[in-house]
Short mmCIF file of C-alpha atoms and ligand atoms in Angstrom, two decimals:
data_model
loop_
_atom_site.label_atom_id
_atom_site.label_comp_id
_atom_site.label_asym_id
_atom_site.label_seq_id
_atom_site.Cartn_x
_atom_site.Cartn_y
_atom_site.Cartn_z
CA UNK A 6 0.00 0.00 0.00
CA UNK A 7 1.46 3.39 -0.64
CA UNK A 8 1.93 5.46 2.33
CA UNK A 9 -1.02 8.19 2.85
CA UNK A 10 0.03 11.85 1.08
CA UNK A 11 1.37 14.61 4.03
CA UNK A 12 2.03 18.40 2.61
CA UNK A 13 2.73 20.98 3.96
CA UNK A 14 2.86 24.75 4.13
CA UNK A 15 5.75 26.45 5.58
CA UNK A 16 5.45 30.46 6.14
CA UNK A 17 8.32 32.30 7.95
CA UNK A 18 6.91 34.71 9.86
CA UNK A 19 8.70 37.50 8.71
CA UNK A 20 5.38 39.28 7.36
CA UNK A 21 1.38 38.87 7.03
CA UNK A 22 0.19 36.57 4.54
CA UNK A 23 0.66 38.70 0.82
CA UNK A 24 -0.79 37.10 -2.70
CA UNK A 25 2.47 35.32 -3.29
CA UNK A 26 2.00 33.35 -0.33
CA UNK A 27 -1.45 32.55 -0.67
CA UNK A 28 -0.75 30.82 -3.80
CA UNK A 29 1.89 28.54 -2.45
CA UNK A 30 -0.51 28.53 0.68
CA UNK A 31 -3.67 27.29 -1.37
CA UNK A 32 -1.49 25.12 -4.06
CA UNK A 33 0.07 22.95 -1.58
CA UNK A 34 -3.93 22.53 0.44
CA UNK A 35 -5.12 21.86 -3.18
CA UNK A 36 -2.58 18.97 -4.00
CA UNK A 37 -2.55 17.48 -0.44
CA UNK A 38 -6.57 17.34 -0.62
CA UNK A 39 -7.02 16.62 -3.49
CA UNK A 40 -4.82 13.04 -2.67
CA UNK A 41 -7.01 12.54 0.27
CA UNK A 42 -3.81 14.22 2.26
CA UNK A 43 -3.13 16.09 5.12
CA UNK A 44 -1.59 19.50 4.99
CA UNK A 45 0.16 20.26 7.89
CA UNK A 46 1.11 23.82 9.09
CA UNK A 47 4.89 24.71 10.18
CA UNK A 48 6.12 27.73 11.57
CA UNK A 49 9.27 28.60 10.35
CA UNK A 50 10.62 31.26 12.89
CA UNK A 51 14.32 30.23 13.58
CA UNK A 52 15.50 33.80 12.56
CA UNK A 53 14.36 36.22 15.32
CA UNK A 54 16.03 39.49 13.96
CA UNK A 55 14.07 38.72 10.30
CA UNK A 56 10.31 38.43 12.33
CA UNK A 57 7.85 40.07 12.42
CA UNK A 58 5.99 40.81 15.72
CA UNK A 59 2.32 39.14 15.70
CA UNK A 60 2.91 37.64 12.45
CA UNK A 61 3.49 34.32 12.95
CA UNK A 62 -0.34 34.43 14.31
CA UNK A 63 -1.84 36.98 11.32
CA UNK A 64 -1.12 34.06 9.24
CA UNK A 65 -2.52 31.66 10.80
CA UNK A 66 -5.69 33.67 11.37
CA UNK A 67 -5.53 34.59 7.87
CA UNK A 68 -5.45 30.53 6.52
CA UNK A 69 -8.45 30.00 8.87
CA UNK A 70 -10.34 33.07 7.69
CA UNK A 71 -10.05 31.41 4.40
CA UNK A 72 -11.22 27.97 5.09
CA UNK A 73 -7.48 26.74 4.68
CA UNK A 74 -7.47 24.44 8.06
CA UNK A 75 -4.41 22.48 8.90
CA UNK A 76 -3.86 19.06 10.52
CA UNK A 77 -2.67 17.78 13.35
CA UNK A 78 -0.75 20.89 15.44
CA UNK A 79 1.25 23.22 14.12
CA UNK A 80 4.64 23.05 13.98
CA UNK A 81 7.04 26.51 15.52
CA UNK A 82 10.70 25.43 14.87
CA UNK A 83 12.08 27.70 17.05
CA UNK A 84 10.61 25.14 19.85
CA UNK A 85 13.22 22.20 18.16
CA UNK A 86 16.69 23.92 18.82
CA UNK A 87 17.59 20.80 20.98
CA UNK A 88 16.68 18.50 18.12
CA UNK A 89 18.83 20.72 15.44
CA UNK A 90 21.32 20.73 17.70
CA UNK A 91 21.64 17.10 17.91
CA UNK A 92 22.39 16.49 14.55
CA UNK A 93 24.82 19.05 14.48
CA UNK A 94 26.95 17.47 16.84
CA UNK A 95 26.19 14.15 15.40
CA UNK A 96 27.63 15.79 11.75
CA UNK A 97 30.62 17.56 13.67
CA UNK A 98 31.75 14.26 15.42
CA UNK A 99 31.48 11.71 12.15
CA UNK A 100 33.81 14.93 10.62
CA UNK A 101 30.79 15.06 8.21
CA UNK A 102 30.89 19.24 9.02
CA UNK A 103 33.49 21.58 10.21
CA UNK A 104 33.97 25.55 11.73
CA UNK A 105 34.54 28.25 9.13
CA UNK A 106 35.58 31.52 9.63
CA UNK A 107 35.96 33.02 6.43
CA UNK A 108 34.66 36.27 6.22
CA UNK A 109 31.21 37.32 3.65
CA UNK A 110 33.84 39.41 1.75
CA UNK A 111 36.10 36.86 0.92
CA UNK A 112 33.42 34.69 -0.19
CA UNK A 113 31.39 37.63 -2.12
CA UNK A 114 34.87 37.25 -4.11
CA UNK A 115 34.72 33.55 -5.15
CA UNK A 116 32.83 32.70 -8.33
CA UNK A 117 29.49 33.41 -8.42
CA UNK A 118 29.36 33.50 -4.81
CA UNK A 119 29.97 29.96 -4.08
CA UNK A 120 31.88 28.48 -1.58
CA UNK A 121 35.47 27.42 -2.13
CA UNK A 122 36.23 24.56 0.87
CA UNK A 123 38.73 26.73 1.99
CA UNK A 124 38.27 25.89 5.72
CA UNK A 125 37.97 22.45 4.77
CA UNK A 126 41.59 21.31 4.68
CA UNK A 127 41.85 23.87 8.15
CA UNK A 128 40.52 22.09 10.93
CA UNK A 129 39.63 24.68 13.17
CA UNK A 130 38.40 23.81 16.62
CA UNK A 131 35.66 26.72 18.42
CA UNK A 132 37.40 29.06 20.08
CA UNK A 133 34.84 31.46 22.11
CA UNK A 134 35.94 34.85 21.38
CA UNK A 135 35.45 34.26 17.54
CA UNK A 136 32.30 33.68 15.01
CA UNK A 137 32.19 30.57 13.43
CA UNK A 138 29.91 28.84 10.73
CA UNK A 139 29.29 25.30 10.75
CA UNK A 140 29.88 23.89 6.95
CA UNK A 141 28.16 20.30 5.71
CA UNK A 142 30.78 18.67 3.75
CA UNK A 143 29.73 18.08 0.45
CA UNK A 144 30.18 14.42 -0.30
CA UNK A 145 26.68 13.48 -1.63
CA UNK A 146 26.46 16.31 -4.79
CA UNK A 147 22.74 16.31 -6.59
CA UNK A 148 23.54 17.33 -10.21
CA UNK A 149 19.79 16.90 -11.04
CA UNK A 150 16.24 15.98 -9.83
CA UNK A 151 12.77 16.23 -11.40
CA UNK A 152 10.08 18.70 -10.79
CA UNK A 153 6.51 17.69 -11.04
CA UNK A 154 5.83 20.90 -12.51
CA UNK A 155 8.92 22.32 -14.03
CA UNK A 156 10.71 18.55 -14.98
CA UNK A 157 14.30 17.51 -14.84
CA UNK A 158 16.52 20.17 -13.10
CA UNK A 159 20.08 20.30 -14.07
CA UNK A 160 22.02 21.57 -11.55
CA UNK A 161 25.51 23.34 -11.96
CA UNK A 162 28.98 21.53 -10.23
CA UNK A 163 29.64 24.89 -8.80
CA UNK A 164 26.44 25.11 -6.68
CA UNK A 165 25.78 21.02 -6.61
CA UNK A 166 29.61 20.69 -4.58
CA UNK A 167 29.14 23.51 -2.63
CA UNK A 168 30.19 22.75 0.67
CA UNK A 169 27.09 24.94 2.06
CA UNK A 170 26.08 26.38 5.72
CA UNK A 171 24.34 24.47 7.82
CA UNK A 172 24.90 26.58 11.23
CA UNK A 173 24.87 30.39 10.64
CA UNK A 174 28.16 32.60 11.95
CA UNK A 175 25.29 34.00 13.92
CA UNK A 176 24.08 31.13 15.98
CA UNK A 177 21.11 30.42 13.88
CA UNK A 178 20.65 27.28 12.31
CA UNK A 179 20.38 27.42 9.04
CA UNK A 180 17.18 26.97 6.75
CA UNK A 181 18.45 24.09 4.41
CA UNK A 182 19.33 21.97 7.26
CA UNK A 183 16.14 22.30 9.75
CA UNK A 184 13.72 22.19 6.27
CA UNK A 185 15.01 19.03 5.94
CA UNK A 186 14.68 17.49 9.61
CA UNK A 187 11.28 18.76 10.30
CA UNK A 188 10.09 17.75 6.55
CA UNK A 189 11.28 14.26 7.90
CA UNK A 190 9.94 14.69 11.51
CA UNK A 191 6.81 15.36 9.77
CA UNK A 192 6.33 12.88 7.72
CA UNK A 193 5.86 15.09 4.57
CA UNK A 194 5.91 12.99 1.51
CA UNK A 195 5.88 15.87 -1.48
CA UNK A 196 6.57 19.79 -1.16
CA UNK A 197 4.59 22.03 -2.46
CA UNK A 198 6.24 25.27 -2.57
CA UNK A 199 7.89 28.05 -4.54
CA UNK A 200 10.02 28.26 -7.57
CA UNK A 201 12.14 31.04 -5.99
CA UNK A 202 13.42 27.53 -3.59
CA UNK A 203 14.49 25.61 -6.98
CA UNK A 204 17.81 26.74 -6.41
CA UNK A 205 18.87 25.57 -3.17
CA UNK A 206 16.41 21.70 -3.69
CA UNK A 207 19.63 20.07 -4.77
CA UNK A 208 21.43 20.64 -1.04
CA UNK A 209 18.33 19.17 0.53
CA UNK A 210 18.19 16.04 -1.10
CA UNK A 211 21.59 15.71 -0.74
CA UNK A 212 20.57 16.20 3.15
CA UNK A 213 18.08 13.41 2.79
CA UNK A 214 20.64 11.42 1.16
CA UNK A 215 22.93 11.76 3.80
CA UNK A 216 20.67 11.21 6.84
CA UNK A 217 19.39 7.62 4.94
CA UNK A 218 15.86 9.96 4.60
CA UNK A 219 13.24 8.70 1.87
CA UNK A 220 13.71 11.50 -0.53
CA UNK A 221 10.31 13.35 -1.44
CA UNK A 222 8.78 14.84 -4.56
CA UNK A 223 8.66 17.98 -5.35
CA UNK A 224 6.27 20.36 -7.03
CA UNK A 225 7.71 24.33 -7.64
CA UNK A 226 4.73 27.02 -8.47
CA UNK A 227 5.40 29.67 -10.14
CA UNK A 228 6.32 32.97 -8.20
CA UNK A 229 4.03 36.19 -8.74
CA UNK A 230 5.47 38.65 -10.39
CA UNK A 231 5.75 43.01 -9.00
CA UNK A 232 5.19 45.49 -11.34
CA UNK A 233 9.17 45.63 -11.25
CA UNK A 234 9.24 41.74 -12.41
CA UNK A 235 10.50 40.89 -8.64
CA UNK A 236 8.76 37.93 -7.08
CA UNK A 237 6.20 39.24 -4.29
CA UNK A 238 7.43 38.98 -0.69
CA UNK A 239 7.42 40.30 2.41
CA UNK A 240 10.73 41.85 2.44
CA UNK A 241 9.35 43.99 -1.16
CA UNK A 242 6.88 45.15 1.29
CA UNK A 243 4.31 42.76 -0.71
CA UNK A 244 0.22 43.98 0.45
CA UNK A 245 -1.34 41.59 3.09
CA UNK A 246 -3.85 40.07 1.73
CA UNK A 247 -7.49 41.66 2.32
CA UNK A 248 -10.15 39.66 3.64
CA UNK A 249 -13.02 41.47 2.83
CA UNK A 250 -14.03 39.12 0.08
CA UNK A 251 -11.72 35.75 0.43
CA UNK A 252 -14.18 34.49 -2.41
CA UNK A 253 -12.90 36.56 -4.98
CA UNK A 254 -9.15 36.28 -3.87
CA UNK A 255 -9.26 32.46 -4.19
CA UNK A 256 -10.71 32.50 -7.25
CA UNK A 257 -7.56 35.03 -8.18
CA UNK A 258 -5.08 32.71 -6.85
CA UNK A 259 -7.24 29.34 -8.57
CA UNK A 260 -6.52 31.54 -11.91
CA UNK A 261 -3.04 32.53 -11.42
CA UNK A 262 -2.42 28.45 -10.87
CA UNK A 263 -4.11 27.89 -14.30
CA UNK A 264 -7.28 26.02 -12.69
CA UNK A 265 -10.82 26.47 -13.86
CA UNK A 266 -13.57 28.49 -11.93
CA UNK A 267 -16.60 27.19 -11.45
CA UNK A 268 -19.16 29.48 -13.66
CA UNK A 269 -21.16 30.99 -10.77
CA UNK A 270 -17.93 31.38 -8.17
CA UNK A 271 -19.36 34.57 -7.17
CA UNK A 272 -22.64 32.69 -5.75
CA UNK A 273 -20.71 30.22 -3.96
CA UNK A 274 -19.36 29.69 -1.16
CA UNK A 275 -15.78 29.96 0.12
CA UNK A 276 -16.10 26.29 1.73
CA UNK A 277 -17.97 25.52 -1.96
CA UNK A 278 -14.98 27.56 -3.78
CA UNK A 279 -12.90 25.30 -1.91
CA UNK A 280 -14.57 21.48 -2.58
CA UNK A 281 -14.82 22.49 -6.00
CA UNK A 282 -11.41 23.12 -6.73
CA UNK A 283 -10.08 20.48 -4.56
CA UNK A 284 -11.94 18.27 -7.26
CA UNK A 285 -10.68 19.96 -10.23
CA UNK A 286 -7.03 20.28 -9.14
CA UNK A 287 -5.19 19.65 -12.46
CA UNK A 288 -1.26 19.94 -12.01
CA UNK A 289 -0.53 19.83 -15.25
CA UNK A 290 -2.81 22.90 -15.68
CA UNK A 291 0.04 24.88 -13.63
CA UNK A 292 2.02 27.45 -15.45
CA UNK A 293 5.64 26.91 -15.76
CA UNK A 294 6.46 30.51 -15.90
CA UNK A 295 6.61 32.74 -12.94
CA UNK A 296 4.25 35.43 -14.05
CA UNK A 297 2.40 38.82 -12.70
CA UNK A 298 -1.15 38.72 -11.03
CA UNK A 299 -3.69 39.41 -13.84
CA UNK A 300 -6.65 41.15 -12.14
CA UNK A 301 -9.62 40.36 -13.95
CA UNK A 302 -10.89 37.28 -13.55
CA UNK A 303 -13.35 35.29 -15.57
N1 LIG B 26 9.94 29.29 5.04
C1 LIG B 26 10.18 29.40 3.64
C2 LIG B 26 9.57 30.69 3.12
O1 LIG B 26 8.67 31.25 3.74
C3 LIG B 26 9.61 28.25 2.84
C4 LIG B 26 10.35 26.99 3.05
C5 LIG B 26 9.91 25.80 2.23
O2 LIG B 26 8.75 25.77 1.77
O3 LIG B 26 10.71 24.90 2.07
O4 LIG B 26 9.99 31.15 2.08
#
């Protein structure tokens, strides 16, 4: 028997909930329902200084105010330090990571940004008076995976060996390491999220690879699109969304995922909005090009 679909969403809290992340909100509820999944909810708040105050509970409110209801509890990561921790230490003592001190400058030199393994060959030990990142080293390179959406993804040597951070210089853990735990921790079988994470999908399945993890599949939407051509976010200053007629902003975000409306959408519903488009969820009807919000709908 195959093993019963879990997505998930996975907000930072670092804003309120803007049109960009209600697609990536509603796309992964769509695909996980539409399996006769759960969708779980995680919190992803493991970088204090880039929260927002009150936000980690806007969104929430927000995905209820919509009909968008999780599973199970939700999921803060900034309550699993002593988990992340452990598998730090567990990566430091099989010499599967090491301490780097090299400074943003000297690695804003190297090409394209990538890290060289210079602290590699140095074995540095912590000393307490000094900064150090914690490096995975990169013995498991993925040079390609396929996208539900978007197909095979070729990935370049440079990036795919890049021995990358996994502990930040400022004693945060880092956001390609703990993705990966609490995906795993959770049970998540597929990830439904944005295209703007394409980049960095290779270092997490070579995570999963390296922990003995079942790797996942993985479906990238497309990112909306500024009037500048910059993908919406919070840090852009993207609009929270309004929620004086969720109705008409689903059927927005249905449209901008290339899904049909039903005819009457205005009449209906949010929860009938909702069952309707859970049962004509088409991922092949998903555009592969990030793209900018079209307002009028039909
Ligand atoms: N927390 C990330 C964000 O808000 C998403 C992480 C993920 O979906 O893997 O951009």
């Amino acid at each position: 028997m195959s093993k019963r679909y879990i997505g998930r969403f996975a907000p930072s809290p670092s804003g309120p909930l803007h049109f960009g992340s209600l697609v990536t909100a509603l796309g992964s509820y769509l695909q996980a329902k539409s399996k006769h999944g759960k969708w779980l909810v995680r919190i992803e708040d493991i970088d204090p200084p880039r929260e927002v105050k009150g936000a980690s509970s806007l969104i929430l409110k927000t995905l209820e105010a919509l009909n968008l209801y999780w599973d199970d509890h939700v999921l803060y990561q900034s309550a699993c330090s002593e988990r992340y921790r452990a598998t730090l230490n567990q990566l430091l003592q099989n010499q599967q990571a090491y301490y780097c001190n090299c400074t943003r400058q000297r690695i804003q030199l190297l090409p394209n940004g990538f890290y060289d393994g210079f602290c590699r060959q140095q074995h540095l030990t912590l000393k307490d008076d000094q900064p150090y990142a914690i490096r995975l080293k990169q013995n498991h390179p993925i040079f390609e995976f396929t996208d539900k959406i978007l197909g095979l993804q070729k990935i370049a040597a440079i990036n795919a060996n890049e021995d990358f951070i996994i502990h930040r210089k400022d004693g945060l853990f880092a956001y390609n390491l703990v993705v990966v735990l609490d995906d795993h921790q959770q049970g998540i079988t597929e990830i439904v999220r944005g295209a703007d994470l394409l980049p960095v999908t290779g270092k997490q399945i070579s995570l999963y690879q390296l922990f003995g993890f079942n790797v996942l599949s993985y479906c990238h939407l497309p990112l909306v699109l500024d009037n500048n051509g910059n993908k919406l976010s919070k840090q852009n200053h993207a609009k929270a969304i309004e929620l004086s007629n969720i109705q008409s902003i689903t059927a927005q975000a249905l449209q901008f995922l290339g899904q049909p409306l039903p005819r009457d959408w205005q009449d209906a519903t949010q929860q009938q909005l909702l069952d309707w488009a859970i049962s004509h969820w088409n991922l092949a009807l998903i555009p592969k090009q990030n793209k900018p919000l079209s307002t009028d709908i039909r």
